[in-house]
Amino acid sequence: MQGHRGPTQVSAAKDYYSRSRREIRSLLPSRASRILEVGPGAGFTLLWLKSIYPDATTFGVELNQALEADLREHADVAIIGDIDELISRVGSKFDLILLLDVLEHVPDPTRTLQAITRKLLMDGGRVIVSVPNIAHLSVTVPLLFQRRFAYTDSGILDRTHLRFFVEDTAVKLFNDSNLVVKDGLITGLEGPKSMMLDRLTLGLLTHHLAKQYIMAGELTGGPVAQPRINWKKSRLIS
């Protein structure tokens, strides 16, 4: 049972659910006809995707029932409930599936990703996943110098996170689900201080400045041979 939220927490939650994840633009396929977002919040990313793929049918599967009205307004099909229980209700397969800031909240991210992609991703379709980077300086510096960390209401140490990732484990999540990472994006380097620090260290701190890894991938027919990933740096503040 959740405790009472103050005005600041409620405002932050509203902003979180109202985000449009436009930083994924470079990872999108050239065409999409059926789009599924798991954990779409109020559906603003699906609304934005509709402007890119006007003929596509958009589906949102959201656990938070309080967001149902907003989601129905912004998606063609809104389904409220847990994705594991509702896979059969979304119909045929999709050529684009989004799981943005979702898998760190589930007990077994690999099992969840496998179940969704095996049953719902078309051959040649694309899945885009974002996960937080626990190696970010905001976490590692207090650990190194103060021997402490503190859970927060949002961000990398969100108290609702059940799993944590670094680059290797983020990629392993994909590969263990028979997915190969085709394109990768890191966020967190959009601000002037982060960009300057990244330049001054000649990129040596890039993966300590990364707040998220966003990966776009496809199913493979067998064992995954993961090529080296050329991580792009997001310059769009989301």
mmCIF file of C-alpha atoms in Angstrom:
data_model
loop_
_atom_site.group_PDB
_atom_site.id
_atom_site.type_symbol
_atom_site.label_atom_id
_atom_site.label_comp_id
_atom_site.label_asym_id
_atom_site.label_seq_id
_atom_site.Cartn_x
_atom_site.Cartn_y
_atom_site.Cartn_z
ATOM 1 C CA MET A 1 0.000 0.000 0.000
ATOM 2 C CA GLN A 2 1.437 3.362 -1.022
ATOM 3 C CA GLY A 3 1.741 6.181 1.473
ATOM 4 C CA HIS A 4 0.485 9.703 0.954
ATOM 5 C CA ARG A 5 2.365 11.685 -1.676
ATOM 6 C CA GLY A 6 3.136 15.335 -1.182
ATOM 7 C CA PRO A 7 2.563 17.977 -3.912
ATOM 8 C CA THR A 8 6.145 17.692 -5.207
ATOM 9 C CA GLN A 9 5.944 13.898 -5.530
ATOM 10 C CA VAL A 10 2.566 14.045 -7.275
ATOM 11 C CA SER A 11 3.867 16.664 -9.725
ATOM 12 C CA ALA A 12 6.974 14.574 -10.453
ATOM 13 C CA ALA A 13 4.855 11.457 -11.044
ATOM 14 C CA LYS A 14 2.565 13.375 -13.410
ATOM 15 C CA ASP A 15 5.567 14.678 -15.379
ATOM 16 C CA TYR A 16 7.006 11.149 -15.564
ATOM 17 C CA TYR A 17 3.829 9.629 -16.975
ATOM 18 C CA SER A 18 3.390 12.541 -19.411
ATOM 19 C CA ARG A 19 6.823 12.262 -21.011
ATOM 20 C CA SER A 20 7.237 11.738 -24.730
ATOM 21 C CA ARG A 21 10.420 9.742 -25.353
ATOM 22 C CA ARG A 22 11.555 11.613 -28.451
ATOM 23 C CA GLU A 23 15.195 10.788 -27.827
ATOM 24 C CA ILE A 24 14.565 7.368 -29.415
ATOM 25 C CA ARG A 25 13.975 8.969 -32.843
ATOM 26 C CA SER A 26 17.269 7.728 -34.306
ATOM 27 C CA LEU A 27 16.459 4.141 -33.254
ATOM 28 C CA LEU A 28 13.084 3.923 -34.975
ATOM 29 C CA PRO A 29 12.555 1.792 -38.098
ATOM 30 C CA SER A 30 11.680 3.421 -41.399
ATOM 31 C CA ARG A 31 8.189 1.890 -41.308
ATOM 32 C CA ALA A 32 5.841 0.472 -38.680
ATOM 33 C CA SER A 33 2.248 -0.684 -38.987
ATOM 34 C CA ARG A 34 1.510 -2.144 -35.526
ATOM 35 C CA ILE A 35 3.145 -0.561 -32.485
ATOM 36 C CA LEU A 36 3.000 -1.827 -28.904
ATOM 37 C CA GLU A 37 4.278 0.078 -25.892
ATOM 38 C CA VAL A 38 4.453 -1.721 -22.566
ATOM 39 C CA GLY A 39 4.198 0.753 -19.698
ATOM 40 C CA PRO A 40 3.222 3.776 -21.820
ATOM 41 C CA GLY A 41 1.984 5.887 -18.917
ATOM 42 C CA ALA A 42 -0.463 8.436 -20.310
ATOM 43 C CA GLY A 43 0.504 7.483 -23.876
ATOM 44 C CA PHE A 44 2.332 10.607 -25.041
ATOM 45 C CA THR A 45 5.116 8.614 -26.730
ATOM 46 C CA LEU A 46 2.487 6.642 -28.680
ATOM 47 C CA LEU A 47 0.818 9.905 -29.663
ATOM 48 C CA TRP A 48 4.160 11.201 -30.972
ATOM 49 C CA LEU A 49 4.795 7.935 -32.856
ATOM 50 C CA LYS A 50 1.400 8.320 -34.540
ATOM 51 C CA SER A 51 2.696 11.551 -36.091
ATOM 52 C CA ILE A 52 5.631 9.609 -37.571
ATOM 53 C CA TYR A 53 3.610 6.560 -38.648
ATOM 54 C CA PRO A 54 0.117 7.993 -39.293
ATOM 55 C CA ASP A 55 -1.226 4.715 -40.717
ATOM 56 C CA ALA A 56 -0.005 2.584 -37.817
ATOM 57 C CA THR A 57 -2.228 1.133 -35.107
ATOM 58 C CA THR A 58 -0.883 1.910 -31.636
ATOM 59 C CA PHE A 59 -1.425 -0.274 -28.564
ATOM 60 C CA GLY A 60 -0.583 0.587 -24.966
ATOM 61 C CA VAL A 61 -0.515 -1.923 -22.098
ATOM 62 C CA GLU A 62 -0.410 -0.065 -18.775
ATOM 63 C CA LEU A 63 -0.599 -1.380 -15.224
ATOM 64 C CA ASN A 64 -1.727 1.877 -13.615
ATOM 65 C CA GLN A 65 -5.513 2.017 -13.907
ATOM 66 C CA ALA A 66 -5.548 5.729 -13.022
ATOM 67 C CA LEU A 67 -3.988 6.447 -16.432
ATOM 68 C CA GLU A 68 -6.640 4.614 -18.459
ATOM 69 C CA ALA A 69 -8.588 7.694 -19.603
ATOM 70 C CA ASP A 70 -5.466 9.523 -20.794
ATOM 71 C CA LEU A 71 -4.107 6.418 -22.496
ATOM 72 C CA ARG A 72 -7.364 5.830 -24.375
ATOM 73 C CA GLU A 73 -7.139 9.406 -25.628
ATOM 74 C CA HIS A 74 -3.581 9.011 -26.928
ATOM 75 C CA ALA A 75 -3.471 5.400 -28.197
ATOM 76 C CA ASP A 76 -5.679 3.529 -30.654
ATOM 77 C CA VAL A 77 -5.999 0.609 -28.232
ATOM 78 C CA ALA A 78 -5.534 0.899 -24.463
ATOM 79 C CA ILE A 79 -5.308 -2.201 -22.272
ATOM 80 C CA ILE A 80 -5.045 -1.947 -18.494
ATOM 81 C CA GLY A 81 -3.327 -4.769 -16.644
ATOM 82 C CA ASP A 82 -0.137 -6.778 -16.374
ATOM 83 C CA ILE A 83 1.509 -7.632 -19.716
ATOM 84 C CA ASP A 84 2.156 -11.259 -18.690
ATOM 85 C CA GLU A 85 -1.572 -11.768 -18.197
ATOM 86 C CA LEU A 86 -2.678 -9.779 -21.246
ATOM 87 C CA ILE A 87 -0.428 -11.003 -24.059
ATOM 88 C CA SER A 88 -3.317 -12.933 -25.574
ATOM 89 C CA ARG A 89 -5.529 -9.809 -25.672
ATOM 90 C CA VAL A 90 -3.352 -7.731 -27.986
ATOM 91 C CA GLY A 91 -4.060 -9.887 -31.033
ATOM 92 C CA SER A 92 -1.532 -10.408 -33.809
ATOM 93 C CA LYS A 93 2.155 -9.542 -33.737
ATOM 94 C CA PHE A 94 3.864 -6.142 -33.892
ATOM 95 C CA ASP A 95 6.687 -4.736 -35.956
ATOM 96 C CA LEU A 96 7.676 -2.230 -33.237
ATOM 97 C CA ILE A 97 7.605 -2.893 -29.477
ATOM 98 C CA LEU A 98 8.722 -0.412 -26.809
ATOM 99 C CA LEU A 99 9.690 -1.197 -23.212
ATOM 100 C CA LEU A 100 11.026 2.096 -21.898
ATOM 101 C CA ASP A 101 11.884 2.210 -18.184
ATOM 102 C CA VAL A 102 9.973 -1.026 -17.622
ATOM 103 C CA LEU A 103 12.235 -4.048 -17.201
ATOM 104 C CA GLU A 104 14.075 -2.739 -14.131
ATOM 105 C CA HIS A 105 10.720 -2.918 -12.326
ATOM 106 C CA VAL A 106 10.049 -6.642 -12.916
ATOM 107 C CA PRO A 107 11.456 -9.618 -10.957
ATOM 108 C CA ASP A 108 12.850 -11.429 -14.009
ATOM 109 C CA PRO A 109 13.577 -9.006 -16.881
ATOM 110 C CA THR A 110 14.916 -11.714 -19.189
ATOM 111 C CA ARG A 111 11.831 -13.889 -18.820
ATOM 112 C CA THR A 112 9.543 -10.899 -19.415
ATOM 113 C CA LEU A 113 11.478 -9.737 -22.477
ATOM 114 C CA GLN A 114 11.587 -13.277 -23.873
ATOM 115 C CA ALA A 115 7.848 -13.796 -23.407
ATOM 116 C CA ILE A 116 6.948 -10.519 -25.112
ATOM 117 C CA THR A 117 9.307 -10.775 -28.073
ATOM 118 C CA ARG A 118 8.770 -14.480 -28.776
ATOM 119 C CA LYS A 119 5.002 -14.158 -28.792
ATOM 120 C CA LEU A 120 4.460 -10.632 -30.078
ATOM 121 C CA LEU A 121 7.415 -9.472 -32.223
ATOM 122 C CA MET A 122 7.183 -10.050 -35.963
ATOM 123 C CA ASP A 123 10.112 -11.532 -37.865
ATOM 124 C CA GLY A 124 12.233 -8.547 -38.815
ATOM 125 C CA GLY A 125 10.443 -6.383 -36.244
ATOM 126 C CA ARG A 126 12.264 -4.094 -33.846
ATOM 127 C CA VAL A 127 12.143 -3.868 -30.042
ATOM 128 C CA ILE A 128 13.436 -0.805 -28.182
ATOM 129 C CA VAL A 129 14.331 -1.098 -24.490
ATOM 130 C CA SER A 130 15.745 1.423 -22.012
ATOM 131 C CA VAL A 131 17.333 0.539 -18.658
ATOM 132 C CA PRO A 132 19.154 2.687 -16.061
ATOM 133 C CA ASN A 133 22.938 2.606 -15.628
ATOM 134 C CA ILE A 134 23.960 1.913 -12.025
ATOM 135 C CA ALA A 135 27.573 2.916 -12.877
ATOM 136 C CA HIS A 136 26.540 6.581 -13.200
ATOM 137 C CA LEU A 137 28.726 8.996 -11.200
ATOM 138 C CA SER A 138 25.765 10.059 -9.059
ATOM 139 C CA VAL A 139 25.774 6.531 -7.631
ATOM 140 C CA THR A 140 29.435 5.541 -7.709
ATOM 141 C CA VAL A 141 30.975 8.734 -6.277
ATOM 142 C CA PRO A 142 28.984 8.640 -2.993
ATOM 143 C CA LEU A 143 29.757 4.920 -2.746
ATOM 144 C CA LEU A 144 33.478 5.511 -3.246
ATOM 145 C CA PHE A 145 33.958 8.514 -0.969
ATOM 146 C CA GLN A 146 31.092 8.247 1.537
ATOM 147 C CA ARG A 147 30.291 4.526 1.460
ATOM 148 C CA ARG A 148 26.587 5.201 1.057
ATOM 149 C CA PHE A 149 23.700 5.259 -1.360
ATOM 150 C CA ALA A 150 20.085 6.296 -0.915
ATOM 151 C CA TYR A 151 16.949 5.221 -2.731
ATOM 152 C CA THR A 152 14.891 8.005 -4.279
ATOM 153 C CA ASP A 153 11.392 8.526 -5.680
ATOM 154 C CA SER A 154 12.660 8.485 -9.282
ATOM 155 C CA GLY A 155 15.837 8.132 -11.314
ATOM 156 C CA ILE A 156 18.546 5.480 -11.234
ATOM 157 C CA LEU A 157 17.979 4.555 -7.584
ATOM 158 C CA ASP A 158 14.193 4.629 -7.812
ATOM 159 C CA ARG A 159 12.965 2.661 -4.817
ATOM 160 C CA THR A 160 10.691 0.581 -7.091
ATOM 161 C CA HIS A 161 13.614 -0.772 -9.147
ATOM 162 C CA LEU A 162 14.169 -4.493 -8.658
ATOM 163 C CA ARG A 163 17.114 -4.896 -11.042
ATOM 164 C CA PHE A 164 20.138 -2.746 -11.884
ATOM 165 C CA PHE A 165 22.251 -2.657 -15.034
ATOM 166 C CA VAL A 166 25.594 -1.620 -16.483
ATOM 167 C CA GLU A 167 26.524 -1.799 -20.164
ATOM 168 C CA ASP A 168 27.468 -5.496 -20.147
ATOM 169 C CA THR A 169 24.365 -6.668 -18.303
ATOM 170 C CA ALA A 170 22.083 -4.467 -20.415
ATOM 171 C CA VAL A 171 23.437 -6.080 -23.590
ATOM 172 C CA LYS A 172 23.321 -9.530 -21.958
ATOM 173 C CA LEU A 173 19.629 -8.973 -21.222
ATOM 174 C CA PHE A 174 19.066 -8.677 -24.967
ATOM 175 C CA ASN A 175 21.340 -11.530 -25.990
ATOM 176 C CA ASP A 176 19.867 -13.919 -23.388
ATOM 177 C CA SER A 177 16.467 -13.160 -24.923
ATOM 178 C CA ASN A 178 17.728 -14.171 -28.408
ATOM 179 C CA LEU A 179 17.924 -10.526 -29.446
ATOM 180 C CA VAL A 180 20.862 -8.813 -31.096
ATOM 181 C CA VAL A 181 21.464 -5.133 -30.378
ATOM 182 C CA LYS A 182 21.474 -3.328 -33.716
ATOM 183 C CA ASP A 183 21.682 0.249 -32.439
ATOM 184 C CA GLY A 184 22.415 1.785 -29.056
ATOM 185 C CA LEU A 185 21.903 5.171 -27.474
ATOM 186 C CA ILE A 186 23.096 6.549 -24.152
ATOM 187 C CA THR A 187 21.403 9.426 -22.353
ATOM 188 C CA GLY A 188 22.708 11.714 -19.645
ATOM 189 C CA LEU A 189 25.243 13.729 -21.625
ATOM 190 C CA GLU A 190 22.826 16.419 -22.770
ATOM 191 C CA GLY A 191 23.779 19.061 -20.189
ATOM 192 C CA PRO A 192 26.739 21.433 -20.623
ATOM 193 C CA LYS A 193 28.637 20.102 -17.572
ATOM 194 C CA SER A 194 28.332 16.492 -18.675
ATOM 195 C CA MET A 195 29.331 17.329 -22.251
ATOM 196 C CA MET A 196 32.367 19.281 -21.043
ATOM 197 C CA LEU A 197 33.466 16.494 -18.698
ATOM 198 C CA ASP A 198 33.034 13.945 -21.477
ATOM 199 C CA ARG A 199 35.204 16.045 -23.811
ATOM 200 C CA LEU A 200 37.879 16.804 -21.212
ATOM 201 C CA THR A 201 38.292 13.094 -20.405
ATOM 202 C CA LEU A 202 38.342 12.147 -24.109
ATOM 203 C CA GLY A 203 35.356 9.875 -23.606
ATOM 204 C CA LEU A 204 36.913 7.864 -20.773
ATOM 205 C CA LEU A 205 34.004 8.770 -18.496
ATOM 206 C CA THR A 206 31.253 8.329 -21.084
ATOM 207 C CA HIS A 207 29.828 5.208 -19.472
ATOM 208 C CA HIS A 208 29.991 6.834 -16.026
ATOM 209 C CA LEU A 209 28.025 9.820 -17.325
ATOM 210 C CA ALA A 210 25.407 7.630 -19.023
ATOM 211 C CA LYS A 211 22.116 7.598 -17.131
ATOM 212 C CA GLN A 212 20.407 5.105 -19.439
ATOM 213 C CA TYR A 213 21.175 2.566 -22.116
ATOM 214 C CA ILE A 214 18.575 2.513 -24.866
ATOM 215 C CA MET A 215 18.888 -0.475 -27.185
ATOM 216 C CA ALA A 216 17.141 -1.348 -30.422
ATOM 217 C CA GLY A 217 17.300 -4.934 -31.527
ATOM 218 C CA GLU A 218 15.856 -7.811 -33.502
ATOM 219 C CA LEU A 219 15.229 -11.485 -32.888
ATOM 220 C CA THR A 220 17.816 -13.965 -34.117
ATOM 221 C CA GLY A 221 17.155 -17.452 -35.387
ATOM 222 C CA GLY A 222 19.765 -19.051 -33.144
ATOM 223 C CA PRO A 223 22.743 -18.230 -30.919
ATOM 224 C CA VAL A 224 23.446 -14.508 -30.755
ATOM 225 C CA ALA A 225 26.688 -13.175 -32.236
ATOM 226 C CA GLN A 226 26.670 -9.657 -30.810
ATOM 227 C CA PRO A 227 28.779 -7.206 -32.825
ATOM 228 C CA ARG A 228 30.449 -4.278 -31.116
ATOM 229 C CA ILE A 229 27.947 -1.535 -30.343
ATOM 230 C CA ASN A 230 28.696 2.010 -31.454
ATOM 231 C CA TRP A 231 26.820 3.868 -28.741
ATOM 232 C CA LYS A 232 25.355 7.158 -29.903
ATOM 233 C CA LYS A 233 25.051 10.008 -27.436
ATOM 234 C CA SER A 234 21.642 11.554 -27.032
ATOM 235 C CA ARG A 235 21.621 15.325 -27.423
ATOM 236 C CA LEU A 236 17.877 15.725 -26.888
ATOM 237 C CA ILE A 237 16.743 16.614 -23.409
ATOM 238 C CA SER A 238 13.718 14.429 -22.658
#
